mmCIF file of C-alpha atoms and ligand atoms in Angstrom:
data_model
loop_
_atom_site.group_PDB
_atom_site.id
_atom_site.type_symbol
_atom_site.label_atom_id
_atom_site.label_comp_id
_atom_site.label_asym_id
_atom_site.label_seq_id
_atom_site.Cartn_x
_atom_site.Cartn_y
_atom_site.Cartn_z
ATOM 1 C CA UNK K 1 0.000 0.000 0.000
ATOM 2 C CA UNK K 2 1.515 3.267 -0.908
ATOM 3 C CA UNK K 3 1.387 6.413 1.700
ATOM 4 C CA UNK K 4 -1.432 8.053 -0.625
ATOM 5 C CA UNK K 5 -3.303 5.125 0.044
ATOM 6 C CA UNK K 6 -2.905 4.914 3.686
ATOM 7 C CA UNK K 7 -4.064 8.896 3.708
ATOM 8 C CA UNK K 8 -6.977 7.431 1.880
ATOM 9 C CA UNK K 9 -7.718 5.170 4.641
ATOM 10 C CA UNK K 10 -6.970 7.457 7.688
ATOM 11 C CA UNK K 11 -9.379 10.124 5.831
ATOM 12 C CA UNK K 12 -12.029 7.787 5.234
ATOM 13 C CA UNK K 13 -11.691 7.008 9.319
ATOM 14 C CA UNK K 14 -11.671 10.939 10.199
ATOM 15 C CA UNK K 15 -14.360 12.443 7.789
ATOM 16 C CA UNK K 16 -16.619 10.039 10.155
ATOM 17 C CA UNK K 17 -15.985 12.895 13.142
ATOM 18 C CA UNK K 18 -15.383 15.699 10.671
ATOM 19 C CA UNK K 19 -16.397 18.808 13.235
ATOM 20 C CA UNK K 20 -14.938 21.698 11.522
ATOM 21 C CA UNK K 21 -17.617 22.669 8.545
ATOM 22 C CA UNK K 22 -18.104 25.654 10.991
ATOM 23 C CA UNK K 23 -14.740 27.289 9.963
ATOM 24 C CA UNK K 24 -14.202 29.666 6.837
ATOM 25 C CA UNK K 25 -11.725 30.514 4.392
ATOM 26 C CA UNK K 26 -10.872 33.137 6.638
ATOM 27 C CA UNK K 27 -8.023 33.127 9.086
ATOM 28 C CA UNK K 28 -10.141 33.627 12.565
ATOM 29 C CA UNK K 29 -6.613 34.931 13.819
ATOM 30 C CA UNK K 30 -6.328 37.424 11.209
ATOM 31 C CA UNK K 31 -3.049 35.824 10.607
ATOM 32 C CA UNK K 32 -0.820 34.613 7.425
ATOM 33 C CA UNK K 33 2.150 32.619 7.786
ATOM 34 C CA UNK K 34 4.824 32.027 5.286
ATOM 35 C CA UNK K 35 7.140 29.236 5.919
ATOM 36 C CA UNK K 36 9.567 26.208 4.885
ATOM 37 C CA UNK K 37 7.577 23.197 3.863
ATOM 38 C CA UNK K 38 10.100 21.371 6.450
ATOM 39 C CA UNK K 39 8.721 18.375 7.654
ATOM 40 C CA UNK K 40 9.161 19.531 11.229
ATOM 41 C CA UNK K 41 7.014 22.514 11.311
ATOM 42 C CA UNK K 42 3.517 22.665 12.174
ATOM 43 C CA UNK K 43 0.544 24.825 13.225
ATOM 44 C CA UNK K 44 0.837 22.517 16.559
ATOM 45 C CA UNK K 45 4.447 24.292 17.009
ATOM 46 C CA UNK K 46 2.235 27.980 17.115
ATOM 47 C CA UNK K 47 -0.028 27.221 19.455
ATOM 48 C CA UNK K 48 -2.539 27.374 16.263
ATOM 49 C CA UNK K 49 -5.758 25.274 15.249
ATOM 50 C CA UNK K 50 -6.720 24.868 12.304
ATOM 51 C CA UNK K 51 -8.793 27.609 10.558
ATOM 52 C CA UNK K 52 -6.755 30.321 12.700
ATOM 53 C CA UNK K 53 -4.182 31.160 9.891
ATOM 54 C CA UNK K 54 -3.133 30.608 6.313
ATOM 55 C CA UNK K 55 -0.246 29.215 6.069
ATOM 56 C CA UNK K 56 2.084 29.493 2.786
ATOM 57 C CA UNK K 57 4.542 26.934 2.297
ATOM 58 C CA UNK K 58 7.323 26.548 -0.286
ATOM 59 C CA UNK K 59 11.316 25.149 -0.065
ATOM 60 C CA UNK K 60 12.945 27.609 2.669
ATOM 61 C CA UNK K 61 9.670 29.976 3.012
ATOM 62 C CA UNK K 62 10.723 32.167 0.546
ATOM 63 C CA UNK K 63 9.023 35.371 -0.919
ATOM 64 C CA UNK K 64 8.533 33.909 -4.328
ATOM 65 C CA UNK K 65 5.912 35.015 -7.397
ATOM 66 C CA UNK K 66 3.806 32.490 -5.943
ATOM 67 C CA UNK K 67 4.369 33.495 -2.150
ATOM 68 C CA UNK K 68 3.303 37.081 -2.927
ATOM 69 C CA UNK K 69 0.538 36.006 -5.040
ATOM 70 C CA UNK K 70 -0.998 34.374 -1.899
ATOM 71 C CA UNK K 71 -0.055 36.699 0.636
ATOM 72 C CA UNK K 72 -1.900 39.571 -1.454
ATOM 73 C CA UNK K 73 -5.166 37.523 -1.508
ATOM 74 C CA UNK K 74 -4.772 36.478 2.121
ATOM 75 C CA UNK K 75 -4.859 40.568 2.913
ATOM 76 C CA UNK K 76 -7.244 41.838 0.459
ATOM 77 C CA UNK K 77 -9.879 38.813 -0.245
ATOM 78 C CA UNK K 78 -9.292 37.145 3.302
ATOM 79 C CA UNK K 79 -9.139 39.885 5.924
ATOM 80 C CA UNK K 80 -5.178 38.673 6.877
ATOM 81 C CA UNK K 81 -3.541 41.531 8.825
ATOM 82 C CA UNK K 82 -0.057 40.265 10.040
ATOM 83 C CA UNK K 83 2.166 38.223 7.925
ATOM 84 C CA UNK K 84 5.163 35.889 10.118
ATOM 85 C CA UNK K 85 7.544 34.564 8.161
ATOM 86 C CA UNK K 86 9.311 31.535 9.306
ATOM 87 C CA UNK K 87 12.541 29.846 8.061
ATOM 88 C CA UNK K 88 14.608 27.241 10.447
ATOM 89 C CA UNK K 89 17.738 25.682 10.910
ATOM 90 C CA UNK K 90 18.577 22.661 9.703
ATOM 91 C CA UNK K 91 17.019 23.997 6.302
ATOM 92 C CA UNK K 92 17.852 21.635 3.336
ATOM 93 C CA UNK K 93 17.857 24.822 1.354
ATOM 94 C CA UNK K 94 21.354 25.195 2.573
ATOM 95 C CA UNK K 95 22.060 22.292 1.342
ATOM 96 C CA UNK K 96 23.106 22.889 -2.225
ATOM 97 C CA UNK K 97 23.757 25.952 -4.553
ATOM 98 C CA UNK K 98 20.896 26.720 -7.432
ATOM 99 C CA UNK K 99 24.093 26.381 -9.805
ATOM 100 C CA UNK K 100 24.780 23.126 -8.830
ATOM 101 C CA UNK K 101 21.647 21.942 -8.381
ATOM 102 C CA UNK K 102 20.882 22.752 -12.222
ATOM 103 C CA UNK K 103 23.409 21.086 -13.632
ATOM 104 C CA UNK K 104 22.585 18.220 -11.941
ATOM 105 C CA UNK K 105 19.386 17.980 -13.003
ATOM 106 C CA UNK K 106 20.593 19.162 -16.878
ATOM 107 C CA UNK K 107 23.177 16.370 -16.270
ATOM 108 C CA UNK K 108 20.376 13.681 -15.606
ATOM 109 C CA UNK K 109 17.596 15.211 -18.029
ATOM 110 C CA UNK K 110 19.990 16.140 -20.543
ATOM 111 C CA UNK K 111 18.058 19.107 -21.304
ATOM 112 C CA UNK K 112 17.818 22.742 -19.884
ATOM 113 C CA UNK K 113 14.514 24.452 -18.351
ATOM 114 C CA UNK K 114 12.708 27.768 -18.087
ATOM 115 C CA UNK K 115 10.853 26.891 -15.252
ATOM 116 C CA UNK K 116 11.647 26.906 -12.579
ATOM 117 C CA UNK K 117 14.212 29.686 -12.840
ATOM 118 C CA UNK K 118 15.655 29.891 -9.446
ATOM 119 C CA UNK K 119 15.452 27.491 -6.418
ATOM 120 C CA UNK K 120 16.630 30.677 -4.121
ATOM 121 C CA UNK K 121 19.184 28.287 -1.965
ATOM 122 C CA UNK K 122 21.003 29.969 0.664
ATOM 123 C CA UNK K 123 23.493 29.437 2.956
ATOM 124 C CA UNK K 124 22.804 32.470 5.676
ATOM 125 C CA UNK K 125 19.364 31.608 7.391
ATOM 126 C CA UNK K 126 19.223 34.974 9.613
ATOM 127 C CA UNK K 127 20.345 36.744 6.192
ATOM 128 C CA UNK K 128 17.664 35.226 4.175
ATOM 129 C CA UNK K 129 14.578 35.821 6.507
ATOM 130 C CA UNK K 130 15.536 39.421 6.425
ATOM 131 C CA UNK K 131 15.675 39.526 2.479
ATOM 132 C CA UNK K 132 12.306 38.025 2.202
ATOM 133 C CA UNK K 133 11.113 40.815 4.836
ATOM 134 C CA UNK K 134 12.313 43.269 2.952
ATOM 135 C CA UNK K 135 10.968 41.733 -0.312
ATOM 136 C CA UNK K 136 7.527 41.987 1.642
ATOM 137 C CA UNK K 137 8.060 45.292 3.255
ATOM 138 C CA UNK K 138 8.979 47.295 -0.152
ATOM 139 C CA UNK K 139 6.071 45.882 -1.817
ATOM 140 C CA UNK K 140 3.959 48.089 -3.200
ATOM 141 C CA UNK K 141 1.108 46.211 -2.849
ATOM 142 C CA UNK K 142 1.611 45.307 0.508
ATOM 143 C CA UNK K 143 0.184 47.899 3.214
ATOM 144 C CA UNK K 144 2.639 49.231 5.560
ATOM 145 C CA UNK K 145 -0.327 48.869 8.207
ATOM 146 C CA UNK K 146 0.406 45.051 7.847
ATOM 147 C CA UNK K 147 2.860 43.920 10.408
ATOM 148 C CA UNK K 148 5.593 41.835 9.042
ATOM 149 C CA UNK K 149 8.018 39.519 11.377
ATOM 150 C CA UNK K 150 10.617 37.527 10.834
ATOM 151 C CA UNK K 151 11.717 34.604 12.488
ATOM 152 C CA UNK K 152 13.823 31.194 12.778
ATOM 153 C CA UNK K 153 12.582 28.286 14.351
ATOM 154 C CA UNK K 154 15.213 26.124 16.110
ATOM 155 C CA UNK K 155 14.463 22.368 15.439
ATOM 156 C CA UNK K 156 16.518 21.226 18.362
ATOM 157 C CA UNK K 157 14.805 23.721 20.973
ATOM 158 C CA UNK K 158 11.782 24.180 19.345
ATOM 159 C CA UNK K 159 12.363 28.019 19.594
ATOM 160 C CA UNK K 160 11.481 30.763 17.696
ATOM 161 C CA UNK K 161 14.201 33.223 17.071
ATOM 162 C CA UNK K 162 13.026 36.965 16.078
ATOM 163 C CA UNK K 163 15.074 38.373 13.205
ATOM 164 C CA UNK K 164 15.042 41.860 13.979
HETATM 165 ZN ZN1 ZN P 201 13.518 24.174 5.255
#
C-alpha cells in the first residue's frame, strides 16, 4: 500500500468525526504565515488550530511570485492583517547551490529548463529571513499597516528566534 493510500484510509476514518464545517476561508486569527515546507514545522508548534491562519509553504519559506501572489489575496480577499515569516535551521535549502543543483538535473535530463528559474538556496538563514522581509516590506502592494516579522525556528529547541 503506498502512503497516498494509507491517507486514503486514515481520511475515510476521520471524515466520520469531521467537526470543523463551521470554519471559513478566513483566518479567525487574522493571521498569514509564510514558511519552509520542512517536515518539522507545524501549526501545533504555534499554538494554532486549524482555521486560525493561512499558512504558505514553499522550499525555505521564501518570498517567491507564488508566495506574494498568496499573501496579497490572504490581505485583500481574506481579511489577513499580520504576515510571520518563518525559516529554520537545519534547512535543506542550505544544502546545495541553485548552480549546482541545475546542472545536476541538466546532467540527468539532458536538457535545460525555463521553469523553474531559481530554487533561491542559501546558505545564511538569519540573512535570508531578512531579504524576504524586505521583499515583503517594499512591496507596493503590501500595506505598511500590515505587520511583518521575521523569524527562525530552532528544530533542536523548538524556539522561535526573532530576526530583527
Ligand atoms: Zn527548510
Amino acid at each position: 500500500m503506498s502512503v497516498t493510500d494509507e491517507i486514503l484510509v486514515a481520511n475515510e476514518i476521520y471524515s466520520r468525526n469531521h467537526h470543523l464545517v463551521h470554519l471559513s476561508p478566513r483566518p479567525k486569527r487574522k493571521l498569514a504565515i509564510l514558511t519552509c515546507m520542512d517536515t518539522r514545522l507545524s501549526i501545533r508548534t504555534l499554538g494554532l488550530d486549524t482555521g486560525d491562519a493561512h499558512i504558505i509553504r514553499n522550499a525555505g519559506g521564501i518570498v517567491t511570485e507564488d508566495a506574494l501572489r498568496s499573501l496579497i489575496i490572504s490581505h485583500y480577499q481574506l481579511g489577513s492583517e499580520e504576515f510571520v515569516l518563518i525559516h529554520h535551521t537545519d534547512c535543506g535549502m542550505q544544502t546545495f547551490t541553485d548552480d549546482e543543483l541545475r546542472a545536476r538535473l541538466q546532467r540527468i535530463s539532458g536538457t535545460a529548463v525555463l521553469s523553474p528559474h531559481h530554487f533561491y538556496a542559501f546558505n545564511d538563514v538569519e540573512r535570508s529571513v531578512r531579504e524576504q522581509m524586505q521583499k515583503l516590506q517594499s512591496h507596493p502592494w503590501i500595506p505598511k499597516e500590515i505587520k511583518v516579522r521575521g523569524f527562525v525556528y530552532d528544530v533542536k529547541t523548538g524556539r522561535l528566534k526573532e530576526i530583527l
